[in-house]
Amino acid sequence: MSAVLEIEGLRKTYRSRKRGVRHALDGFDMRVEAGQVHGFLGPNGSGKTTTLRTLLGLIRPNGGRMAILGQELPQALPAVAGQVGAIVESPQFFPHFSARDTLGLLAQAGELPRQRVDEVLELVGLRDRAGERVKTYSLGMKQRLAVASALLKNPKLLILDEPANGLDPGGIREMRGLMRDLATAGMTVVLSSHILGEIQLICDSVTIISLGRRVAFGPVDEVLAAHSQGAVRVRLEAVTDLPQAAETLTRAGIRVTAEPDHLMLAGVDKPAAVSRVLAEQGLYVSELTPVAVDLESVFLELTATAPVPGQHRQVDQSMKVGEPGSGATTGGWGA
Amino acid sequence: MSLYVTELRRLGKRRLTRLLLVLLLLGLATVATAFSFSSHQLSKEVVAAAQVESDAQYQRAVEDWKKTVADCDAAKARGDQNTEDRYGPNCGRDWQPQPEMFDPKWNLPYQFDFRAEFPTFIAVFAGAVALFAFIVGASYVGAEWSTGGMMNLLLWRPKRLAVLGTKLAALLTTVLGVSLVLGAFWTFAFWLIGRYRGTTAKVTAGVWRSIGLDGLRAVGLILLVGAVAFALASLGRHTAMALGAAVAVFAISEIGIRIAVNVLSVPFGDRYVLSTYAQSWFMKQVELFDYDTCQFAKGACEPAKLVVTWQQSALVLGVGAAAVLIGAFWSMRRRDIS
């Protein structure tokens, strides 16, 4: 499968007399294959938006390599810009222009046929409100307009930064369907979002960034599997047998956490082995359930941004790659 | 080309552009209309009436004078000693009013002289349209920056200098079009005022050529103001940057420098004030005098003179505008867009 988007060793450094040198991107890598819906995840200030802006020529990198559709950036950006549709952060529009005017001006600047405006308005559900001023739109409607502006070029690569921001549940579902349809039609979609449930549902693959570095990447299933830790929930027929079961399993080398009515096991490669070990001691399981991890828990684990009771995490506190177990680290503003 | 046409459309669709254009039209129309009422054509009847009024004033003055002399003589006859204090020497006989003291022109209503006075109205026009150009120029690009429109556009056309240059070209084209069209109407309106409520006498081809050159200089200044406002707003990436800079320049140049050169007694201090060059640009030249070189105790004095020519003004204003524009394009090329 060919790569539509390639980033290698991307660096962006901000220098400030007051704040010193900060690395917004610190050797970041990313690869997106053609036809995929790719999730781009990271905590606030991790470098997501900096990456997208750099890719789109809005920010000059200090080093690294970028390519879109096989063409090196930023040199080839004017050539590939017509094949890349993007919204970065929450785009704003002139409040006194209508959606049709806004898109019409963009279409004219891009030398696109006028009918394309109507097509994308239909696609994002703004057809009947297209003549109204943008200032009368809700946040969700503005977001739809932003997506419409990105789709206007009928791009090969669509980059959307928080496209579901402000959308109602129906809108989120529509957006999800739209992303899938676009990918099915051959468009490659890069989706940056904090709604991890959506990412898990929509995306084929993900890249997770923390403090300017990639901390995880690959197909969603593989990323989840790599961080599932073999968690299993065990219930017994008699709750009174739980302490004996916990002792037996611990002796067998399994990490056990006792809960009031069940046990949580970690590091279990084969759940059947648990059943066998317990049966040998006359303990019979009533439930043996592998616990699947979700993207949110993987994200929180990888970026060390899970909330801790009694603590207030600051935006720059997250995991620095290459230092597992080092806990939260500061740095990396500018995303 | 498509981007240029798009930018022309975008500028024309902006509410502020339309609102200011309407206000500009209303303002210019109000000035022209109000002025037309203040001017009166001097027909033979009006001139004759002024002559009659003037003669009557002369006659009244002669009667008053005769009565005063007679009163003085009567007072003298009664033995008054202080008639000289009250009536002057010789009972004021030497102060008889003369006909030339009552010029009929003083009784004529105001008549607009197109040839002599229209250049002043070109300056009024230039001031109004320059204000329009400043606000439209600054807000056009300032709003693009502050609303994210510039970023959106660069995602479509990732050629920064070309995008900024095209926007500037669209602005200058629009301002030029507005200036030329309104300038033509303005000239025609005042020619009509001169023709029907004033005078258009002695308006030769040479006068028209001079008016044309004045108009060209006015348009040049308007375009320069628009371009500088655009560049300042682009440098600061906000409309307020241009407005703030304008206030700062006014405060520093027109107030601060004037005070400083006065305190320090700098010869020809006004040559350091920006408005001197704008004035010189319009009036072809401005003469500055240094009265400190005179010792009036020794009698009449011809003070030292410095002439600021329109060519010097072109240099000063052009270099200033070029510096701001280069700064804006350099900033567009170098700075991150976030």
XYZ file of C-alpha atoms in Angstrom:
673
model
C 0.000 0.000 0.000
C 1.412 3.429 -0.936
C 1.818 6.217 1.544
C -0.219 9.349 0.945
C 1.384 11.179 3.820
C 4.899 10.687 5.162
C 6.599 12.592 7.942
C 10.047 11.697 9.228
C 11.950 13.337 12.042
C 9.924 16.535 11.929
C 11.202 19.198 14.281
C 9.825 22.579 15.229
C 11.526 24.593 17.917
C 10.287 27.819 19.431
C 12.769 30.107 21.083
C 11.665 32.677 23.579
C 13.703 34.900 25.852
C 11.245 34.365 28.664
C 10.413 30.691 28.161
C 13.645 29.450 26.658
C 13.811 26.785 23.982
C 10.786 24.535 23.605
C 10.404 21.699 21.152
C 6.859 21.623 19.795
C 7.864 18.793 17.466
C 10.812 16.696 18.463
C 11.605 14.260 15.671
C 8.013 13.335 14.934
C 7.211 10.536 12.479
C 3.914 9.707 10.786
C 2.780 7.613 7.877
C -0.690 7.374 6.396
C -1.554 4.800 3.758
C -3.824 5.510 0.820
C -7.544 5.015 1.332
C -7.316 4.907 5.105
C -9.109 6.886 7.728
C -6.246 7.728 10.049
C -6.688 9.041 13.556
C -4.198 11.584 14.816
C -4.357 11.779 18.579
C -2.566 13.658 21.288
C -3.218 15.657 24.425
C -3.574 19.418 24.310
C -0.224 20.991 23.467
C 1.270 17.752 22.195
C 2.004 19.061 18.699
C -0.989 17.895 16.626
C -1.951 21.259 15.227
C 1.692 22.266 14.804
C 2.180 19.120 12.736
C -0.826 19.878 10.553
C 0.129 23.530 10.111
C 3.682 22.560 9.220
C 2.420 20.025 6.736
C 0.197 22.632 5.118
C 2.968 25.207 4.799
C 1.697 27.561 7.480
C 4.637 26.933 9.793
C 8.279 26.467 8.805
C 9.866 23.365 10.326
C 13.391 23.371 11.730
C 14.129 19.963 10.312
C 12.759 16.670 9.078
C 11.096 15.437 5.957
C 7.487 15.664 4.775
C 5.811 14.325 1.667
C 2.252 14.257 0.417
C 1.225 12.001 -2.445
C 4.890 11.206 -2.962
C 5.912 14.827 -3.424
C 8.348 16.491 -1.077
C 7.141 19.420 0.995
C 7.231 22.313 1.264
C 8.746 22.637 -2.220
C 5.901 20.796 -3.947
C 3.135 22.277 -1.814
C 1.746 24.550 -4.556
C 1.556 21.515 -6.832
C -0.206 19.230 -4.341
C -2.371 21.873 -2.617
C -5.171 21.223 -5.090
C -5.343 17.624 -3.910
C -5.353 18.367 -0.192
C -8.428 19.599 1.616
C -7.925 20.724 5.180
C -9.445 22.410 8.148
C -7.119 23.365 10.952
C -8.524 24.020 14.403
C -11.863 25.852 14.348
C -11.889 27.794 11.105
C -13.715 31.086 11.136
C -15.510 32.771 8.321
C -16.640 36.297 7.561
C -19.824 36.552 9.608
C -21.658 38.648 7.036
C -21.036 36.312 4.106
C -23.409 33.454 3.420
C -22.148 29.877 3.223
C -22.700 29.963 -0.529
C -20.679 33.191 -0.859
C -17.896 31.784 1.317
C -17.597 28.592 -0.682
C -18.162 30.407 -3.965
C -15.168 32.669 -3.338
C -12.994 29.685 -2.470
C -14.190 27.800 -5.540
C -13.421 30.789 -7.724
C -9.962 31.139 -6.202
C -9.387 27.451 -6.856
C -10.860 27.644 -10.373
C -13.490 25.043 -9.527
C -16.889 24.782 -11.209
C -19.690 26.611 -9.414
C -21.792 23.450 -9.204
C -19.222 21.939 -6.846
C -20.395 24.410 -4.199
C -23.911 23.008 -4.310
C -22.578 19.463 -4.199
C -20.627 19.977 -0.992
C -23.426 22.003 0.602
C -25.703 19.027 -0.031
C -23.070 16.651 1.297
C -22.692 18.407 4.666
C -26.402 19.140 5.050
C -26.303 22.909 4.603
C -28.204 23.117 1.336
C -31.310 24.735 2.776
C -29.385 27.250 4.910
C -26.722 28.109 2.340
C -28.077 31.587 1.671
C -28.034 32.678 5.291
C -25.247 34.683 6.855
C -22.632 32.644 8.670
C -23.127 34.741 11.794
C -26.544 33.134 12.212
C -25.026 29.632 12.206
C -24.523 27.457 15.254
C -21.063 26.094 16.045
C -22.023 22.782 14.489
C -23.221 24.445 11.294
C -19.974 26.403 11.052
C -18.145 23.129 11.461
C -20.163 21.634 8.627
C -19.264 24.642 6.508
C -15.604 24.124 7.350
C -15.799 20.502 6.284
C -17.559 21.613 3.114
C -14.725 24.033 2.353
C -12.221 21.207 2.785
C -14.242 18.899 0.523
C -14.696 21.534 -2.157
C -11.560 20.510 -4.005
C -12.621 16.855 -4.003
C -9.199 16.156 -2.518
C -7.215 12.950 -2.457
C -6.109 13.734 1.088
C -8.525 15.253 3.563
C -7.111 16.624 6.807
C -9.674 17.468 9.457
C -8.802 18.925 12.829
C -11.614 18.255 15.315
C -14.349 17.994 12.657
C -16.947 16.853 15.190
C -16.425 19.896 17.377
C -19.828 21.380 18.155
C -21.808 18.767 16.254
C -24.922 17.246 17.778
C -25.084 13.455 18.181
C -26.854 13.099 14.845
C -24.238 15.296 13.222
C -21.427 13.226 14.711
C -22.981 10.093 13.312
C -23.432 11.763 9.916
C -19.813 12.887 9.984
C -18.740 9.357 10.819
C -20.703 8.019 7.867
C -19.303 10.721 5.614
C -15.727 9.850 6.575
C -16.328 6.203 5.833
C -17.999 6.971 2.514
C -15.127 9.226 1.490
C -12.585 6.577 2.398
C -14.587 3.955 0.499
C -14.541 6.267 -2.498
C -10.732 6.304 -2.298
C -10.091 9.450 -0.331
C -7.519 9.309 2.446
C -8.681 11.010 5.607
C -6.535 12.212 8.501
C -8.687 12.920 11.493
C -7.504 14.748 14.560
C -9.935 14.460 17.426
C -10.279 14.075 21.154
C -13.449 12.021 20.818
C -11.586 8.743 21.081
C -14.676 6.577 20.861
C -15.324 8.074 17.443
C -11.749 7.555 16.358
C -11.924 3.933 17.420
C -15.135 3.478 15.440
C -14.063 5.317 12.294
C -10.339 4.898 11.912
C -8.329 2.128 10.321
C -5.093 3.295 11.884
C -3.866 5.830 14.407
C -0.848 7.869 15.364
C -0.565 9.073 18.936
C 1.679 12.019 19.657
C 2.912 13.244 23.018
C 5.231 16.186 23.554
C 6.132 16.345 19.896
C 7.020 12.679 19.475
C 5.138 9.672 18.222
C 4.295 7.298 21.083
C 2.182 4.793 19.178
C 1.089 4.098 15.628
C -0.396 1.433 13.448
C -3.766 -0.198 12.784
C -6.221 0.467 15.609
C -6.582 -3.242 16.453
C -2.836 -3.679 16.724
C -2.385 -0.623 18.917
C -5.147 -1.853 21.211
C -3.774 -5.375 21.276
C -0.286 -4.137 22.071
C -1.634 -2.402 25.139
C -4.340 -4.819 26.246
C -2.008 -6.339 28.943
C -4.015 -9.568 28.926
C -6.653 -8.361 31.361
C -9.252 -10.922 32.415
C -12.202 -10.704 34.831
C -12.937 -13.833 36.895
C -16.009 -14.630 38.973
C -16.453 -17.816 41.012
C -19.573 -19.740 41.945
C -18.866 -18.949 45.624
C -17.662 -15.458 46.487
C -16.078 -16.878 49.656
C -13.596 -18.772 47.478
C -12.116 -15.570 46.023
C -9.194 -15.244 48.523
C -8.097 -18.849 47.872
C -8.409 -18.311 44.127
C -6.349 -15.132 44.328
C -3.602 -16.970 46.218
C -3.610 -19.841 43.726
C -3.391 -17.542 40.701
C -0.646 -15.423 42.288
C 1.383 -18.571 42.862
C 0.871 -19.368 39.152
C 2.573 -16.060 38.275
C -0.514 -14.046 37.393
C -1.008 -10.461 38.652
C -4.240 -10.406 40.617
C -6.330 -7.513 41.869
C -9.112 -8.508 44.264
C -12.443 -6.796 43.923
C -15.439 -7.393 46.277
C -17.190 -9.849 43.959
C -14.563 -10.742 41.364
C -10.882 -10.824 40.548
C -9.109 -8.787 37.876
C -6.142 -10.566 36.342
C -3.377 -9.032 34.286
C -0.729 -10.549 32.042
C -2.867 -13.515 31.029
C -1.858 -14.920 27.670
C -4.383 -17.758 27.597
C -7.601 -17.343 29.642
C -8.209 -21.123 29.469
C -5.133 -21.672 31.642
C -6.806 -19.696 34.411
C -9.788 -22.037 34.359
C -7.539 -25.070 34.482
C -5.409 -23.804 37.398
C -8.494 -23.007 39.456
C -10.256 -26.284 38.624
C -7.211 -28.203 39.846
C -7.831 -26.599 43.250
C -11.548 -27.373 43.175
C -12.503 -23.809 42.383
C -15.022 -23.392 39.598
C -15.413 -20.222 37.578
C -18.800 -18.778 36.713
C -17.362 -16.035 34.476
C -14.062 -15.717 32.646
C -14.061 -12.584 30.480
C -11.099 -11.112 28.627
C -11.336 -7.373 29.207
C -10.814 -5.441 26.022
C -9.006 -2.118 26.321
C -10.374 0.863 24.493
C -8.520 3.612 22.719
C -9.179 6.045 25.509
C -7.410 3.947 28.111
C -4.509 3.282 25.738
C -4.285 6.990 25.004
C -4.318 7.920 28.673
C -1.712 5.293 29.444
C 0.604 6.241 26.591
C 0.382 9.953 27.174
C 0.248 9.727 30.976
C -2.667 12.106 31.000
C -5.117 10.069 33.064
C -6.625 12.175 35.807
C -5.230 11.529 39.264
C -7.544 12.197 42.207
C -6.462 15.284 44.089
C -4.146 16.508 41.331
C -4.658 19.087 38.617
C -2.674 18.130 35.553
C -1.269 21.036 33.570
C -1.491 21.080 29.785
C 2.227 20.498 29.289
C 2.299 17.493 31.587
C 2.324 14.338 29.542
C 4.493 11.392 28.680
C 7.734 11.866 26.815
C 8.441 8.966 24.518
C 11.531 6.952 25.217
C 11.161 7.482 28.925
C 8.590 4.862 29.968
C 7.711 4.976 33.570
C 9.209 8.393 33.935
C 5.749 9.773 34.505
C 4.583 13.175 33.503
C 7.078 15.554 31.982
C 6.726 19.147 31.073
C 7.511 20.859 27.815
C 6.335 21.047 24.240
C 4.081 24.061 23.939
C 3.095 25.458 20.639
C 0.664 22.870 19.324
C -6.107 35.850 -12.495
C -8.908 33.913 -10.834
C -7.528 34.835 -7.428
C -7.397 38.491 -8.430
C -11.015 38.429 -9.596
C -11.991 36.555 -6.430
C -10.306 39.155 -4.271
C -12.058 41.956 -6.132
C -15.344 40.175 -5.464
C -14.469 39.551 -1.834
C -13.575 43.189 -1.280
C -16.729 44.344 -3.020
C -18.920 41.992 -1.014
C -17.556 43.177 2.326
C -20.157 45.039 4.336
C -17.670 47.636 5.572
C -16.586 48.438 2.026
C -20.169 48.992 0.945
C -21.073 50.960 4.048
C -18.063 53.255 3.749
C -18.684 53.733 0.057
C -22.242 54.820 0.771
C -21.029 57.156 3.528
C -18.375 58.566 1.211
C -20.937 59.175 -1.514
C -23.330 60.806 0.935
C -20.565 62.957 2.393
C -19.307 64.181 -0.963
C -22.852 64.771 -2.232
C -23.696 66.732 0.924
C -20.621 68.940 0.579
C -21.304 69.632 -3.095
C -25.014 70.293 -2.531
C -24.492 72.542 0.487
C -21.782 74.421 -1.336
C -23.978 74.951 -4.381
C -26.457 76.839 -2.175
C -23.769 79.156 -0.846
C -22.700 80.266 -4.339
C -24.680 82.788 -6.401
C -24.110 83.650 -10.002
C -23.427 87.368 -10.529
C -25.970 88.402 -13.129
C -26.189 91.970 -14.430
C -29.133 92.564 -12.112
C -27.203 91.371 -9.076
C -24.198 93.520 -10.019
C -26.467 96.525 -10.616
C -28.204 95.966 -7.279
C -24.800 95.848 -5.586
C -23.852 99.102 -7.309
C -27.104 100.738 -6.155
C -26.536 99.495 -2.628
C -22.990 100.782 -2.735
C -24.110 104.207 -4.013
C -26.749 104.389 -1.316
C -24.190 103.551 1.338
C -21.951 106.308 -0.042
C -24.800 108.817 0.027
C -25.699 107.861 3.605
C -22.074 108.254 4.606
C -21.876 111.736 2.963
C -25.099 112.814 4.725
C -23.766 111.591 8.051
C -20.486 113.395 7.439
C -22.253 116.660 6.541
C -24.408 116.410 9.670
C -21.356 115.751 11.823
C -19.544 118.803 10.390
C -22.662 120.925 10.947
C -22.982 119.692 14.539
C -19.356 120.524 15.122
C -19.755 124.054 13.713
C -22.833 124.579 15.924
C -20.952 123.390 18.977
C -18.090 125.742 18.201
C -20.595 128.597 17.828
C -21.942 127.765 21.300
C -18.415 128.099 22.613
C -17.583 124.412 23.183
C -13.848 124.002 23.782
C -13.392 120.314 23.167
C -14.829 119.956 19.648
C -11.476 118.759 18.368
C -11.567 115.808 20.720
C -15.120 114.932 19.704
C -15.074 115.697 15.967
C -11.405 115.783 15.063
C -9.403 118.631 13.630
C -11.273 121.081 11.422
C -14.534 119.428 12.489
C -13.641 116.388 10.371
C -13.957 118.246 7.103
C -10.876 116.387 5.835
C -12.589 113.025 6.310
C -15.227 113.354 3.666
C -16.236 109.898 2.400
C -15.033 109.071 -1.108
C -16.953 106.909 -3.630
C -14.073 104.432 -3.991
C -14.470 103.618 -0.306
C -17.728 101.829 -1.154
C -16.728 99.094 -3.573
C -19.797 97.379 -5.028
C -17.940 94.027 -4.728
C -18.539 94.142 -0.998
C -22.258 93.960 -1.588
C -22.046 91.034 -3.980
C -22.993 87.551 -2.777
C -20.311 84.805 -2.842
C -19.669 83.409 -6.289
C -17.736 80.183 -6.791
C -14.871 80.593 -9.220
C -14.156 77.151 -10.659
C -10.752 78.085 -12.006
C -9.430 79.614 -8.812
C -11.094 77.488 -6.166
C -11.548 73.966 -7.499
C -7.986 72.873 -6.552
C -8.976 73.362 -2.901
C -11.909 71.031 -3.445
C -9.610 68.447 -5.000
C -7.782 68.418 -1.662
C -11.105 67.991 0.184
C -11.976 65.085 -2.126
C -8.550 63.508 -1.669
C -8.857 63.729 2.106
C -12.254 62.016 2.140
C -11.279 59.255 -0.294
C -7.921 58.737 1.455
C -9.804 58.119 4.710
C -11.994 55.617 2.860
C -8.893 53.947 1.394
C -7.217 53.796 4.792
C -10.105 52.116 6.598
C -11.001 49.765 3.750
C -7.352 48.878 3.133
C -6.626 48.163 6.781
C -9.811 46.238 7.517
C -9.698 44.237 4.292
C -6.464 42.471 5.166
C -6.745 42.931 8.947
C -10.046 41.060 9.071
C -8.597 38.353 6.833
C -5.857 37.782 9.382
C -7.977 38.004 12.503
C -10.790 35.762 11.242
C -8.536 33.086 9.797
C -9.547 33.916 6.237
C -5.925 34.375 5.238
C -5.067 30.936 6.551
C -7.988 29.406 4.678
C -6.861 31.066 1.496
C -3.265 29.903 1.943
C -4.513 26.342 2.225
C -5.838 26.832 -1.300
C -3.038 28.962 -2.651
C 0.105 28.191 -0.672
C 2.070 31.045 -2.261
C 2.244 33.678 0.419
C 3.734 36.570 -1.509
C 1.459 36.002 -4.486
C -1.599 35.936 -2.222
C -0.645 39.123 -0.375
C 0.361 40.833 -3.620
C -2.918 39.874 -5.263
C -4.887 41.219 -2.332
C -2.945 44.476 -2.491
C -3.540 44.695 -6.226
C -7.270 44.121 -5.730
C -7.384 46.827 -3.072
C -5.485 49.357 -5.160
C -7.596 48.606 -8.226
C -10.772 49.129 -6.228
C -9.507 52.338 -4.641
C -8.295 53.588 -8.016
C -11.669 52.837 -9.588
C -13.547 54.566 -6.774
C -11.188 57.555 -6.959
C -11.491 57.954 -10.716
C -15.259 57.505 -10.893
C -16.022 59.686 -7.877
C -13.350 62.161 -8.963
C -15.028 62.527 -12.331
C -18.413 63.093 -10.672
C -16.834 65.513 -8.183
C -15.254 67.541 -10.976
C -18.451 67.521 -12.988
C -20.502 68.574 -9.946
C -18.270 71.549 -9.247
C -18.125 72.488 -12.893
C -21.949 72.531 -12.820
C -21.881 74.671 -9.666
C -19.473 77.009 -11.409
C -21.483 77.009 -14.602
C -24.924 77.657 -13.087
C -24.242 79.152 -9.645
C -20.780 80.622 -10.099
C -18.345 81.188 -12.867
C -16.297 79.001 -15.144
C -14.590 81.911 -16.788
C -11.009 81.551 -18.013
C -11.096 77.767 -17.751
C -8.698 77.125 -20.588
C -7.122 73.891 -21.729
C -4.141 74.778 -19.571
C -6.399 75.061 -16.518
C -7.900 71.658 -17.240
C -4.412 70.216 -17.588
C -3.457 71.718 -14.235
C -6.629 70.320 -12.634
C -5.823 66.948 -14.159
C -2.344 66.989 -12.653
C -3.752 68.005 -9.269
C -6.204 65.130 -9.564
C -3.430 62.694 -10.430
C -1.436 63.779 -7.404
C -4.565 63.348 -5.271
C -5.128 59.835 -6.615
C -1.466 59.034 -5.988
C -1.795 60.084 -2.368
C -5.024 58.115 -1.946
C -3.396 54.953 -3.321
C -0.380 55.476 -1.107
C -2.562 55.835 1.996
C -4.508 52.687 1.081
C -1.309 50.702 0.479
C 0.277 51.844 3.741
C -2.863 50.986 5.727
C -2.925 47.552 4.067
C 0.744 46.968 4.836
C 0.455 48.086 8.460
C -2.580 45.870 9.100
C -0.792 42.960 7.450
C 2.320 43.541 9.549
C 0.275 43.557 12.739
C -2.146 40.940 11.381
C -5.006 43.033 12.684
C -6.944 46.086 11.523
C -6.211 47.836 14.799
C -2.496 47.826 13.991
C -3.030 50.274 11.123
C -5.355 52.474 13.110
C -2.961 52.458 16.063
C -0.014 53.302 13.818
C -1.960 56.189 12.279
C -2.725 57.616 15.708
C 0.903 57.123 16.767
C 2.268 58.832 13.645
C -0.137 61.716 14.130
C 0.815 62.090 17.781
C 4.554 61.801 17.167
C 4.838 63.726 13.924
C 2.188 66.385 14.249
C 2.391 67.017 17.984
C 5.597 65.559 19.427
C 7.998 66.698 16.726
C 6.397 70.134 16.488
C 6.842 70.646 20.227
C 10.394 69.308 20.149
C 11.568 71.487 17.244
C 9.993 74.526 18.858
C 11.663 73.866 22.189
C 15.018 73.227 20.537
C 14.552 76.126 18.099
C 15.412 73.878 15.173
C 15.524 75.936 11.954
C 12.697 75.005 9.560
C 11.323 72.517 12.082
C 8.293 71.754 9.943
C 10.488 69.910 7.456
C 10.481 67.044 9.998
C 6.692 66.928 10.097
C 4.967 64.474 7.784
C 2.011 66.696 6.933
C 4.404 69.251 5.408
C 5.193 66.721 2.696
C 1.539 65.861 2.119
C 0.808 69.570 1.809
C 3.742 70.089 -0.529
C 2.637 67.132 -2.646
C -0.708 68.816 -3.172
C 0.416 72.414 -3.510
C 3.499 71.604 -5.599
C 5.671 73.293 -3.001
C 5.623 74.617 0.538
C 7.784 77.509 1.749
C 9.139 77.338 5.269
C 10.548 80.474 6.941
C 13.031 80.820 9.762
C 12.120 84.074 11.545
C 14.882 83.497 14.096
C 17.337 84.772 11.491
C 15.676 88.212 11.594
C 16.550 91.049 13.942
C 13.411 93.130 13.657
C 14.913 95.846 15.829
C 17.060 96.722 12.832
C 14.027 97.102 10.594
C 12.308 95.012 7.958
C 13.751 91.592 7.409
C 13.564 88.908 4.761
C 13.604 85.643 6.792
C 15.568 82.622 5.627
C 13.432 80.403 3.398
C 13.378 76.673 2.695
C 11.273 75.309 -0.146
C 9.895 71.775 0.101
C 9.024 70.668 -3.425
C 6.549 68.022 -4.530
C 9.464 65.982 -5.836
C 10.982 65.902 -2.350
C 7.576 64.941 -0.990
C 7.350 62.126 -3.505
C 10.706 60.847 -2.290
C 9.864 61.037 1.421
C 6.351 59.585 1.109
C 7.469 56.987 -1.439
C 10.390 55.754 0.654
C 8.184 55.589 3.761
C 5.465 53.644 1.972
C 8.004 51.331 0.347
C 9.585 50.574 3.731
C 6.231 49.598 5.250
C 5.268 47.525 2.210
C 8.600 45.709 2.135
C 8.201 45.001 5.845
C 4.720 43.557 5.274
C 5.870 41.271 2.459
C 8.969 40.216 4.375
C 6.823 39.385 7.370
C 4.394 37.453 5.171
C 7.245 35.432 3.776
C 9.059 34.706 7.034
C 6.565 34.522 9.874
C 4.622 31.426 10.851
C 0.878 31.552 10.441
C -0.795 30.369 13.579
